[in-house]
Protein backbone atom coordinates (compact mmCIF):
# COMPACT_ATOMS: atom_id res chain seq x y z
CA UNK A 1 0.00 0.00 0.00
CA UNK A 2 1.04 3.59 -0.39
CA UNK A 3 1.05 6.52 2.04
CA UNK A 4 1.84 10.17 1.44
CA UNK A 5 4.44 11.78 3.68
CA UNK A 6 4.52 15.56 4.04
CA UNK A 7 7.46 17.57 5.32
CA UNK A 8 7.34 21.10 6.69
CA UNK A 9 9.71 23.91 7.62
CA UNK A 10 13.14 22.59 8.62
CA UNK A 11 12.33 19.06 7.49
CA UNK A 12 11.04 20.25 4.13
CA UNK A 13 14.37 21.98 3.53
CA UNK A 14 16.43 19.04 4.85
CA UNK A 15 14.75 16.50 2.66
CA UNK A 16 14.50 18.85 -0.29
CA UNK A 17 10.84 18.02 -0.83
CA UNK A 18 7.40 18.93 0.44
CA UNK A 19 5.93 15.49 0.03
CA UNK A 20 6.80 11.99 -0.95
CA UNK A 21 4.80 8.87 -1.81
CA UNK A 22 6.11 5.88 0.13
CA UNK A 23 5.35 2.23 -0.50
CA UNK A 24 4.88 0.28 2.75
CA UNK A 25 3.54 -3.09 3.80
CA UNK A 26 -0.04 -3.52 4.93
CA UNK A 27 -0.39 -2.77 8.66
CA UNK A 28 2.76 -0.66 8.88
CA UNK A 29 2.82 1.57 11.97
CA UNK A 30 3.99 5.16 12.20
CA UNK A 31 7.19 3.97 13.91
CA UNK A 32 7.91 1.49 11.13
CA UNK A 33 7.32 4.14 8.49
CA UNK A 34 9.74 6.51 10.26
CA UNK A 35 12.38 3.81 10.37
CA UNK A 36 11.98 3.29 6.67
CA UNK A 37 12.10 7.03 5.99
CA UNK A 38 15.24 7.57 8.02
CA UNK A 39 17.11 5.23 5.69
CA UNK A 40 16.53 7.76 2.95
CA UNK A 41 16.71 10.83 5.16
CA UNK A 42 19.16 10.23 8.06
CA UNK A 43 18.28 13.71 9.42
CA UNK A 44 14.94 12.28 10.52
CA UNK A 45 16.65 10.09 13.09
CA UNK A 46 16.81 12.74 15.79
CA UNK A 47 13.04 12.55 16.35
CA UNK A 48 12.65 16.19 17.29
CA UNK A 49 9.17 16.25 15.84
CA UNK A 50 5.62 15.04 16.20
CA UNK A 51 3.60 13.05 13.71
CA UNK A 52 0.18 13.71 12.31
CA UNK A 53 -1.88 11.19 10.39
CA UNK A 54 -4.64 12.67 8.24
CA UNK A 55 -4.20 16.07 9.94
CA UNK A 56 -4.47 14.78 13.51
CA UNK A 57 -1.64 14.17 16.01
CA UNK A 58 -0.83 10.47 16.14
CA UNK A 59 1.19 8.02 18.23
CA UNK A 60 4.12 5.95 17.01
CA UNK A 61 2.03 2.80 17.42
CA UNK A 62 -0.76 3.92 15.12
CA UNK A 63 -1.24 1.53 12.18
CA UNK A 64 -1.44 3.16 8.77
CA UNK A 65 -3.88 2.55 5.97
CA UNK A 66 -3.54 2.91 2.25
CA UNK A 67 -3.81 6.54 1.22
CA UNK A 68 -3.06 8.00 4.67
CA UNK A 69 -1.33 11.35 4.80
CA UNK A 70 1.49 11.33 7.34
CA UNK A 71 3.03 14.67 8.31
CA UNK A 72 6.33 15.33 10.02
CA UNK A 73 5.57 18.18 12.43
CA UNK A 74 8.52 20.12 13.87
CA UNK A 75 7.81 21.94 17.16
CA UNK A 76 5.45 24.74 16.21
CA UNK A 77 6.37 28.40 16.42
CA UNK A 78 3.51 30.42 14.98
CA UNK A 79 2.16 33.60 16.40
CA UNK A 80 4.18 36.60 17.47
CA UNK A 81 7.88 36.63 18.37
CA UNK A 82 8.87 34.08 20.99
CA UNK B 1 -13.59 32.87 11.84
CA UNK B 2 -10.64 30.44 11.88
CA UNK B 3 -8.33 30.97 8.98
CA UNK B 4 -4.82 30.55 7.68
CA UNK B 5 -4.33 32.99 4.83
CA UNK B 6 -1.73 34.66 2.65
CA UNK B 7 -3.78 37.84 2.52
CA UNK B 8 -3.03 40.89 4.71
CA UNK B 9 -4.84 40.89 8.05
CA UNK B 10 -7.10 43.79 8.98
CA UNK B 11 -8.44 43.44 12.54
CA UNK B 12 -11.41 45.79 12.16
CA UNK B 13 -13.65 43.61 9.95
CA UNK B 14 -12.72 40.61 12.10
CA UNK B 15 -13.93 42.45 15.21
CA UNK B 16 -17.16 43.42 13.42
CA UNK B 17 -17.63 39.79 12.46
CA UNK B 18 -17.82 38.55 16.06
CA UNK B 19 -19.44 41.51 17.81
CA UNK B 20 -23.00 41.16 19.16
CA UNK B 21 -25.30 43.33 21.24
CA UNK B 22 -24.77 41.10 24.26
CA UNK B 23 -21.06 41.87 24.31
CA UNK B 24 -19.49 44.47 26.55
CA UNK B 25 -15.85 43.57 25.94
CA UNK B 26 -13.73 42.82 22.91
CA UNK B 27 -10.09 41.87 23.37
CA UNK B 28 -7.96 41.95 20.23
CA UNK B 29 -4.43 40.60 20.11
CA UNK B 30 -2.12 41.34 17.19
CA UNK B 31 1.09 39.44 16.63
CA UNK B 32 3.52 41.48 14.54
CA UNK B 33 6.86 40.70 12.92
CA UNK B 34 9.61 42.01 15.18
CA UNK B 35 12.69 43.57 13.60
CA UNK B 36 15.14 42.17 16.13
CA UNK B 37 15.91 38.68 17.38
CA UNK B 38 18.69 37.91 19.83
CA UNK B 39 20.25 41.30 19.08
CA UNK B 40 20.29 40.67 15.34
CA UNK B 41 18.41 42.61 12.71
CA UNK B 42 15.61 40.61 11.13
CA UNK B 43 15.04 41.38 7.45
CA UNK B 44 11.72 39.54 7.22
CA UNK B 45 9.95 36.38 8.36
CA UNK B 46 8.68 33.43 6.42
CA UNK B 47 5.64 31.67 7.84
CA UNK B 48 4.70 28.20 6.67
CA UNK B 49 1.62 26.20 7.64
CA UNK B 50 0.21 22.74 7.30
CA UNK B 51 -2.91 24.57 6.32
CA UNK B 52 -5.60 21.89 6.55
CA UNK B 53 -4.45 20.81 9.98
CA UNK B 54 -3.73 24.34 11.21
CA UNK B 55 -7.26 25.52 10.45
CA UNK B 56 -8.66 22.44 12.17
CA UNK B 57 -6.55 23.21 15.26
CA UNK B 58 -7.68 26.84 15.26
CA UNK B 59 -11.29 25.61 15.35
CA UNK B 60 -10.36 23.31 18.24
CA UNK B 61 -8.94 26.24 20.21
CA UNK B 62 -12.27 28.02 19.70
CA UNK B 63 -14.07 24.95 21.07
CA UNK B 64 -11.74 24.74 24.08
CA UNK B 65 -12.45 28.38 24.87
CA UNK B 66 -16.20 27.82 24.65
CA UNK B 67 -15.94 24.97 27.13
CA UNK B 68 -13.79 26.89 29.62
CA UNK B 69 -15.40 30.31 29.64
CA UNK B 70 -18.71 30.04 27.87
CA UNK B 71 -17.31 32.54 25.43
CA UNK B 72 -18.99 32.01 22.07
CA UNK B 73 -17.34 34.52 19.86
CA UNK B 74 -13.75 33.96 18.94
CA UNK B 75 -11.82 34.65 15.73
CA UNK B 76 -8.31 33.39 14.99
CA UNK B 77 -6.54 34.44 11.80
CA UNK B 78 -2.94 33.57 11.00
CA UNK B 79 -1.14 34.96 8.00
CA UNK B 80 1.55 32.94 6.20
CA UNK B 81 4.14 33.61 3.52
CA UNK B 82 6.87 36.24 3.50
CA UNK B 83 6.03 38.95 6.06
CA UNK B 84 8.03 42.14 6.47
CA UNK B 85 8.96 43.70 9.82
CA UNK B 86 5.99 45.44 11.44
CA UNK B 87 3.41 43.44 9.53
CA UNK B 88 0.60 41.65 11.38
CA UNK B 89 0.98 37.87 11.39
CA UNK B 90 -1.73 36.96 13.87
CA UNK B 91 -5.12 38.36 14.87
CA UNK B 92 -7.02 36.95 17.83
CA UNK B 93 -10.38 38.50 18.70
CA UNK B 94 -12.48 37.43 21.67
CA UNK B 95 -15.82 39.09 22.34
CA UNK B 96 -17.71 38.45 25.57
CA UNK B 97 -20.24 40.07 27.90
CA UNK B 98 -17.49 41.10 30.37
CA UNK B 99 -13.78 41.84 30.21
CA UNK B 100 -12.57 39.11 32.59
CA UNK B 101 -13.36 36.15 30.37
CA UNK B 102 -12.43 38.06 27.22
CA UNK B 103 -8.87 38.79 28.48
CA UNK B 104 -8.44 35.27 29.84
CA UNK B 105 -9.71 33.57 26.69
CA UNK B 106 -7.57 35.73 24.42
CA UNK B 107 -4.44 34.97 26.45
CA UNK B 108 -5.27 31.27 26.37
CA UNK B 109 -5.79 31.32 22.59
CA UNK B 110 -2.36 32.81 21.89
CA UNK B 111 -0.59 30.37 24.25
CA UNK B 112 -2.46 27.40 22.85
CA UNK B 113 -1.74 28.44 19.28
CA UNK B 114 1.95 28.12 19.98
CA UNK B 115 1.44 24.60 21.29
CA UNK B 116 -0.81 22.81 18.84
CA UNK B 117 -1.19 24.75 15.59
CA UNK B 118 1.23 23.54 12.90
CA UNK B 119 2.60 26.87 11.73
CA UNK B 120 6.32 27.63 11.64
CA UNK B 121 8.35 30.72 11.13
CA UNK B 122 11.78 31.34 9.77
CA UNK B 123 13.66 34.45 10.80
CA UNK B 124 15.67 35.73 7.89
CA UNK B 125 18.82 37.72 8.69
CA UNK B 126 21.38 39.29 6.39
CA UNK B 127 23.45 36.12 6.52
CA UNK B 128 20.65 33.59 6.17
CA UNK B 129 17.54 32.18 7.78
CA UNK B 130 16.79 30.12 10.88
CA UNK B 131 13.63 28.11 11.59
CA UNK B 132 12.33 29.00 15.03
CA UNK B 133 11.15 25.93 16.90
CA UNK B 134 9.13 25.82 20.08
CA UNK B 135 9.09 23.00 22.57
CA UNK B 136 7.67 19.74 21.25
CA UNK B 137 4.33 18.86 22.87
CA UNK B 138 5.22 15.35 23.91
CA UNK B 139 2.11 14.84 26.01
CA UNK B 140 -0.07 15.10 22.93
CA UNK B 141 -2.22 12.04 22.44
mmCIF file of C-alpha atoms in Angstrom:
data_model
loop_
_atom_site.group_PDB
_atom_site.id
_atom_site.type_symbol
_atom_site.label_atom_id
_atom_site.label_comp_id
_atom_site.label_asym_id
_atom_site.label_seq_id
_atom_site.Cartn_x
_atom_site.Cartn_y
_atom_site.Cartn_z
ATOM 1 C CA UNK A 1 0.000 0.000 0.000
ATOM 2 C CA UNK A 2 1.038 3.591 -0.385
ATOM 3 C CA UNK A 3 1.054 6.520 2.040
ATOM 4 C CA UNK A 4 1.838 10.169 1.444
ATOM 5 C CA UNK A 5 4.440 11.781 3.685
ATOM 6 C CA UNK A 6 4.524 15.558 4.039
ATOM 7 C CA UNK A 7 7.463 17.570 5.317
ATOM 8 C CA UNK A 8 7.338 21.100 6.692
ATOM 9 C CA UNK A 9 9.706 23.909 7.623
ATOM 10 C CA UNK A 10 13.140 22.585 8.619
ATOM 11 C CA UNK A 11 12.332 19.063 7.488
ATOM 12 C CA UNK A 12 11.044 20.247 4.131
ATOM 13 C CA UNK A 13 14.368 21.985 3.527
ATOM 14 C CA UNK A 14 16.429 19.044 4.854
ATOM 15 C CA UNK A 15 14.749 16.501 2.659
ATOM 16 C CA UNK A 16 14.498 18.855 -0.287
ATOM 17 C CA UNK A 17 10.837 18.021 -0.834
ATOM 18 C CA UNK A 18 7.403 18.931 0.441
ATOM 19 C CA UNK A 19 5.932 15.485 0.027
ATOM 20 C CA UNK A 20 6.800 11.989 -0.946
ATOM 21 C CA UNK A 21 4.805 8.872 -1.812
ATOM 22 C CA UNK A 22 6.110 5.877 0.129
ATOM 23 C CA UNK A 23 5.350 2.230 -0.501
ATOM 24 C CA UNK A 24 4.882 0.280 2.754
ATOM 25 C CA UNK A 25 3.544 -3.088 3.795
ATOM 26 C CA UNK A 26 -0.040 -3.521 4.933
ATOM 27 C CA UNK A 27 -0.390 -2.766 8.657
ATOM 28 C CA UNK A 28 2.763 -0.659 8.883
ATOM 29 C CA UNK A 29 2.819 1.569 11.974
ATOM 30 C CA UNK A 30 3.989 5.161 12.199
ATOM 31 C CA UNK A 31 7.186 3.974 13.915
ATOM 32 C CA UNK A 32 7.907 1.491 11.134
ATOM 33 C CA UNK A 33 7.323 4.139 8.495
ATOM 34 C CA UNK A 34 9.742 6.507 10.258
ATOM 35 C CA UNK A 35 12.378 3.805 10.374
ATOM 36 C CA UNK A 36 11.982 3.294 6.673
ATOM 37 C CA UNK A 37 12.101 7.026 5.988
ATOM 38 C CA UNK A 38 15.244 7.572 8.021
ATOM 39 C CA UNK A 39 17.110 5.231 5.691
ATOM 40 C CA UNK A 40 16.529 7.759 2.953
ATOM 41 C CA UNK A 41 16.708 10.828 5.158
ATOM 42 C CA UNK A 42 19.156 10.232 8.063
ATOM 43 C CA UNK A 43 18.282 13.709 9.417
ATOM 44 C CA UNK A 44 14.938 12.277 10.524
ATOM 45 C CA UNK A 45 16.646 10.090 13.094
ATOM 46 C CA UNK A 46 16.813 12.744 15.791
ATOM 47 C CA UNK A 47 13.036 12.546 16.351
ATOM 48 C CA UNK A 48 12.653 16.186 17.290
ATOM 49 C CA UNK A 49 9.172 16.247 15.836
ATOM 50 C CA UNK A 50 5.621 15.039 16.195
ATOM 51 C CA UNK A 51 3.601 13.053 13.712
ATOM 52 C CA UNK A 52 0.181 13.709 12.307
ATOM 53 C CA UNK A 53 -1.878 11.190 10.395
ATOM 54 C CA UNK A 54 -4.638 12.673 8.243
ATOM 55 C CA UNK A 55 -4.198 16.074 9.936
ATOM 56 C CA UNK A 56 -4.472 14.783 13.514
ATOM 57 C CA UNK A 57 -1.641 14.169 16.005
ATOM 58 C CA UNK A 58 -0.826 10.472 16.140
ATOM 59 C CA UNK A 59 1.186 8.023 18.234
ATOM 60 C CA UNK A 60 4.115 5.947 17.007
ATOM 61 C CA UNK A 61 2.033 2.799 17.421
ATOM 62 C CA UNK A 62 -0.762 3.915 15.118
ATOM 63 C CA UNK A 63 -1.239 1.533 12.184
ATOM 64 C CA UNK A 64 -1.436 3.164 8.774
ATOM 65 C CA UNK A 65 -3.881 2.554 5.969
ATOM 66 C CA UNK A 66 -3.538 2.913 2.249
ATOM 67 C CA UNK A 67 -3.812 6.543 1.219
ATOM 68 C CA UNK A 68 -3.057 8.000 4.672
ATOM 69 C CA UNK A 69 -1.334 11.349 4.797
ATOM 70 C CA UNK A 70 1.487 11.334 7.339
ATOM 71 C CA UNK A 71 3.028 14.671 8.306
ATOM 72 C CA UNK A 72 6.325 15.329 10.022
ATOM 73 C CA UNK A 73 5.566 18.183 12.433
ATOM 74 C CA UNK A 74 8.520 20.122 13.866
ATOM 75 C CA UNK A 75 7.812 21.936 17.160
ATOM 76 C CA UNK A 76 5.447 24.737 16.208
ATOM 77 C CA UNK A 77 6.367 28.403 16.424
ATOM 78 C CA UNK A 78 3.509 30.416 14.977
ATOM 79 C CA UNK A 79 2.159 33.603 16.396
ATOM 80 C CA UNK A 80 4.178 36.599 17.471
ATOM 81 C CA UNK A 81 7.876 36.635 18.366
ATOM 82 C CA UNK A 82 8.873 34.082 20.991
ATOM 83 C CA UNK B 1 -13.588 32.870 11.837
ATOM 84 C CA UNK B 2 -10.644 30.444 11.876
ATOM 85 C CA UNK B 3 -8.327 30.968 8.978
ATOM 86 C CA UNK B 4 -4.818 30.554 7.675
ATOM 87 C CA UNK B 5 -4.332 32.995 4.834
ATOM 88 C CA UNK B 6 -1.729 34.655 2.653
ATOM 89 C CA UNK B 7 -3.775 37.842 2.516
ATOM 90 C CA UNK B 8 -3.031 40.886 4.705
ATOM 91 C CA UNK B 9 -4.842 40.890 8.053
ATOM 92 C CA UNK B 10 -7.097 43.786 8.984
ATOM 93 C CA UNK B 11 -8.438 43.438 12.539
ATOM 94 C CA UNK B 12 -11.413 45.789 12.164
ATOM 95 C CA UNK B 13 -13.645 43.607 9.951
ATOM 96 C CA UNK B 14 -12.719 40.608 12.097
ATOM 97 C CA UNK B 15 -13.935 42.451 15.206
ATOM 98 C CA UNK B 16 -17.163 43.421 13.423
ATOM 99 C CA UNK B 17 -17.630 39.788 12.456
ATOM 100 C CA UNK B 18 -17.815 38.554 16.061
ATOM 101 C CA UNK B 19 -19.437 41.513 17.808
ATOM 102 C CA UNK B 20 -22.998 41.162 19.155
ATOM 103 C CA UNK B 21 -25.299 43.334 21.235
ATOM 104 C CA UNK B 22 -24.774 41.095 24.264
ATOM 105 C CA UNK B 23 -21.060 41.871 24.310
ATOM 106 C CA UNK B 24 -19.491 44.475 26.550
ATOM 107 C CA UNK B 25 -15.855 43.574 25.937
ATOM 108 C CA UNK B 26 -13.734 42.823 22.909
ATOM 109 C CA UNK B 27 -10.086 41.868 23.367
ATOM 110 C CA UNK B 28 -7.961 41.949 20.229
ATOM 111 C CA UNK B 29 -4.426 40.605 20.105
ATOM 112 C CA UNK B 30 -2.123 41.341 17.190
ATOM 113 C CA UNK B 31 1.088 39.437 16.631
ATOM 114 C CA UNK B 32 3.524 41.483 14.537
ATOM 115 C CA UNK B 33 6.860 40.701 12.924
ATOM 116 C CA UNK B 34 9.612 42.006 15.182
ATOM 117 C CA UNK B 35 12.690 43.568 13.600
ATOM 118 C CA UNK B 36 15.142 42.165 16.133
ATOM 119 C CA UNK B 37 15.907 38.676 17.376
ATOM 120 C CA UNK B 38 18.693 37.907 19.830
ATOM 121 C CA UNK B 39 20.253 41.302 19.077
ATOM 122 C CA UNK B 40 20.292 40.671 15.336
ATOM 123 C CA UNK B 41 18.413 42.615 12.705
ATOM 124 C CA UNK B 42 15.610 40.610 11.126
ATOM 125 C CA UNK B 43 15.038 41.379 7.450
ATOM 126 C CA UNK B 44 11.718 39.536 7.220
ATOM 127 C CA UNK B 45 9.946 36.381 8.364
ATOM 128 C CA UNK B 46 8.680 33.432 6.417
ATOM 129 C CA UNK B 47 5.644 31.671 7.842
ATOM 130 C CA UNK B 48 4.697 28.203 6.673
ATOM 131 C CA UNK B 49 1.622 26.201 7.644
ATOM 132 C CA UNK B 50 0.209 22.739 7.298
ATOM 133 C CA UNK B 51 -2.909 24.570 6.319
ATOM 134 C CA UNK B 52 -5.603 21.891 6.546
ATOM 135 C CA UNK B 53 -4.452 20.811 9.976
ATOM 136 C CA UNK B 54 -3.726 24.342 11.210
ATOM 137 C CA UNK B 55 -7.264 25.516 10.450
ATOM 138 C CA UNK B 56 -8.656 22.438 12.174
ATOM 139 C CA UNK B 57 -6.549 23.206 15.260
ATOM 140 C CA UNK B 58 -7.680 26.839 15.259
ATOM 141 C CA UNK B 59 -11.288 25.613 15.345
ATOM 142 C CA UNK B 60 -10.358 23.315 18.245
ATOM 143 C CA UNK B 61 -8.941 26.244 20.209
ATOM 144 C CA UNK B 62 -12.270 28.023 19.705
ATOM 145 C CA UNK B 63 -14.067 24.947 21.073
ATOM 146 C CA UNK B 64 -11.741 24.740 24.084
ATOM 147 C CA UNK B 65 -12.449 28.381 24.868
ATOM 148 C CA UNK B 66 -16.200 27.817 24.647
ATOM 149 C CA UNK B 67 -15.940 24.972 27.132
ATOM 150 C CA UNK B 68 -13.791 26.888 29.625
ATOM 151 C CA UNK B 69 -15.397 30.311 29.640
ATOM 152 C CA UNK B 70 -18.714 30.041 27.865
ATOM 153 C CA UNK B 71 -17.315 32.540 25.430
ATOM 154 C CA UNK B 72 -18.992 32.005 22.074
ATOM 155 C CA UNK B 73 -17.341 34.518 19.856
ATOM 156 C CA UNK B 74 -13.746 33.955 18.944
ATOM 157 C CA UNK B 75 -11.822 34.646 15.733
ATOM 158 C CA UNK B 76 -8.307 33.387 14.992
ATOM 159 C CA UNK B 77 -6.541 34.440 11.804
ATOM 160 C CA UNK B 78 -2.938 33.568 11.000
ATOM 161 C CA UNK B 79 -1.142 34.960 7.995
ATOM 162 C CA UNK B 80 1.550 32.943 6.199
ATOM 163 C CA UNK B 81 4.144 33.607 3.520
ATOM 164 C CA UNK B 82 6.867 36.241 3.504
ATOM 165 C CA UNK B 83 6.033 38.948 6.056
ATOM 166 C CA UNK B 84 8.032 42.145 6.466
ATOM 167 C CA UNK B 85 8.959 43.696 9.817
ATOM 168 C CA UNK B 86 5.990 45.435 11.444
ATOM 169 C CA UNK B 87 3.407 43.437 9.526
ATOM 170 C CA UNK B 88 0.597 41.654 11.376
ATOM 171 C CA UNK B 89 0.981 37.866 11.392
ATOM 172 C CA UNK B 90 -1.731 36.960 13.870
ATOM 173 C CA UNK B 91 -5.117 38.362 14.872
ATOM 174 C CA UNK B 92 -7.025 36.952 17.828
ATOM 175 C CA UNK B 93 -10.379 38.503 18.702
ATOM 176 C CA UNK B 94 -12.479 37.432 21.669
ATOM 177 C CA UNK B 95 -15.821 39.088 22.343
ATOM 178 C CA UNK B 96 -17.714 38.449 25.573
ATOM 179 C CA UNK B 97 -20.238 40.067 27.903
ATOM 180 C CA UNK B 98 -17.495 41.103 30.367
ATOM 181 C CA UNK B 99 -13.780 41.838 30.210
ATOM 182 C CA UNK B 100 -12.566 39.109 32.593
ATOM 183 C CA UNK B 101 -13.362 36.155 30.372
ATOM 184 C CA UNK B 102 -12.427 38.063 27.220
ATOM 185 C CA UNK B 103 -8.875 38.787 28.481
ATOM 186 C CA UNK B 104 -8.437 35.265 29.845
ATOM 187 C CA UNK B 105 -9.705 33.568 26.695
ATOM 188 C CA UNK B 106 -7.573 35.730 24.422
ATOM 189 C CA UNK B 107 -4.436 34.966 26.450
ATOM 190 C CA UNK B 108 -5.275 31.270 26.368
ATOM 191 C CA UNK B 109 -5.793 31.322 22.593
ATOM 192 C CA UNK B 110 -2.357 32.811 21.891
ATOM 193 C CA UNK B 111 -0.595 30.371 24.250
ATOM 194 C CA UNK B 112 -2.464 27.405 22.846
ATOM 195 C CA UNK B 113 -1.743 28.440 19.277
ATOM 196 C CA UNK B 114 1.953 28.116 19.977
ATOM 197 C CA UNK B 115 1.437 24.598 21.288
ATOM 198 C CA UNK B 116 -0.812 22.807 18.837
ATOM 199 C CA UNK B 117 -1.193 24.752 15.590
ATOM 200 C CA UNK B 118 1.231 23.543 12.895
ATOM 201 C CA UNK B 119 2.604 26.874 11.732
ATOM 202 C CA UNK B 120 6.316 27.625 11.641
ATOM 203 C CA UNK B 121 8.351 30.716 11.129
ATOM 204 C CA UNK B 122 11.784 31.341 9.766
ATOM 205 C CA UNK B 123 13.659 34.450 10.803
ATOM 206 C CA UNK B 124 15.668 35.727 7.893
ATOM 207 C CA UNK B 125 18.821 37.718 8.692
ATOM 208 C CA UNK B 126 21.379 39.292 6.387
ATOM 209 C CA UNK B 127 23.449 36.117 6.518
ATOM 210 C CA UNK B 128 20.650 33.587 6.169
ATOM 211 C CA UNK B 129 17.537 32.176 7.780
ATOM 212 C CA UNK B 130 16.789 30.121 10.885
ATOM 213 C CA UNK B 131 13.635 28.114 11.595
ATOM 214 C CA UNK B 132 12.327 29.005 15.032
ATOM 215 C CA UNK B 133 11.147 25.932 16.903
ATOM 216 C CA UNK B 134 9.130 25.823 20.083
ATOM 217 C CA UNK B 135 9.092 23.000 22.572
ATOM 218 C CA UNK B 136 7.666 19.743 21.253
ATOM 219 C CA UNK B 137 4.335 18.855 22.867
ATOM 220 C CA UNK B 138 5.223 15.346 23.911
ATOM 221 C CA UNK B 139 2.114 14.844 26.014
ATOM 222 C CA UNK B 140 -0.070 15.096 22.928
ATOM 223 C CA UNK B 141 -2.218 12.043 22.438
#
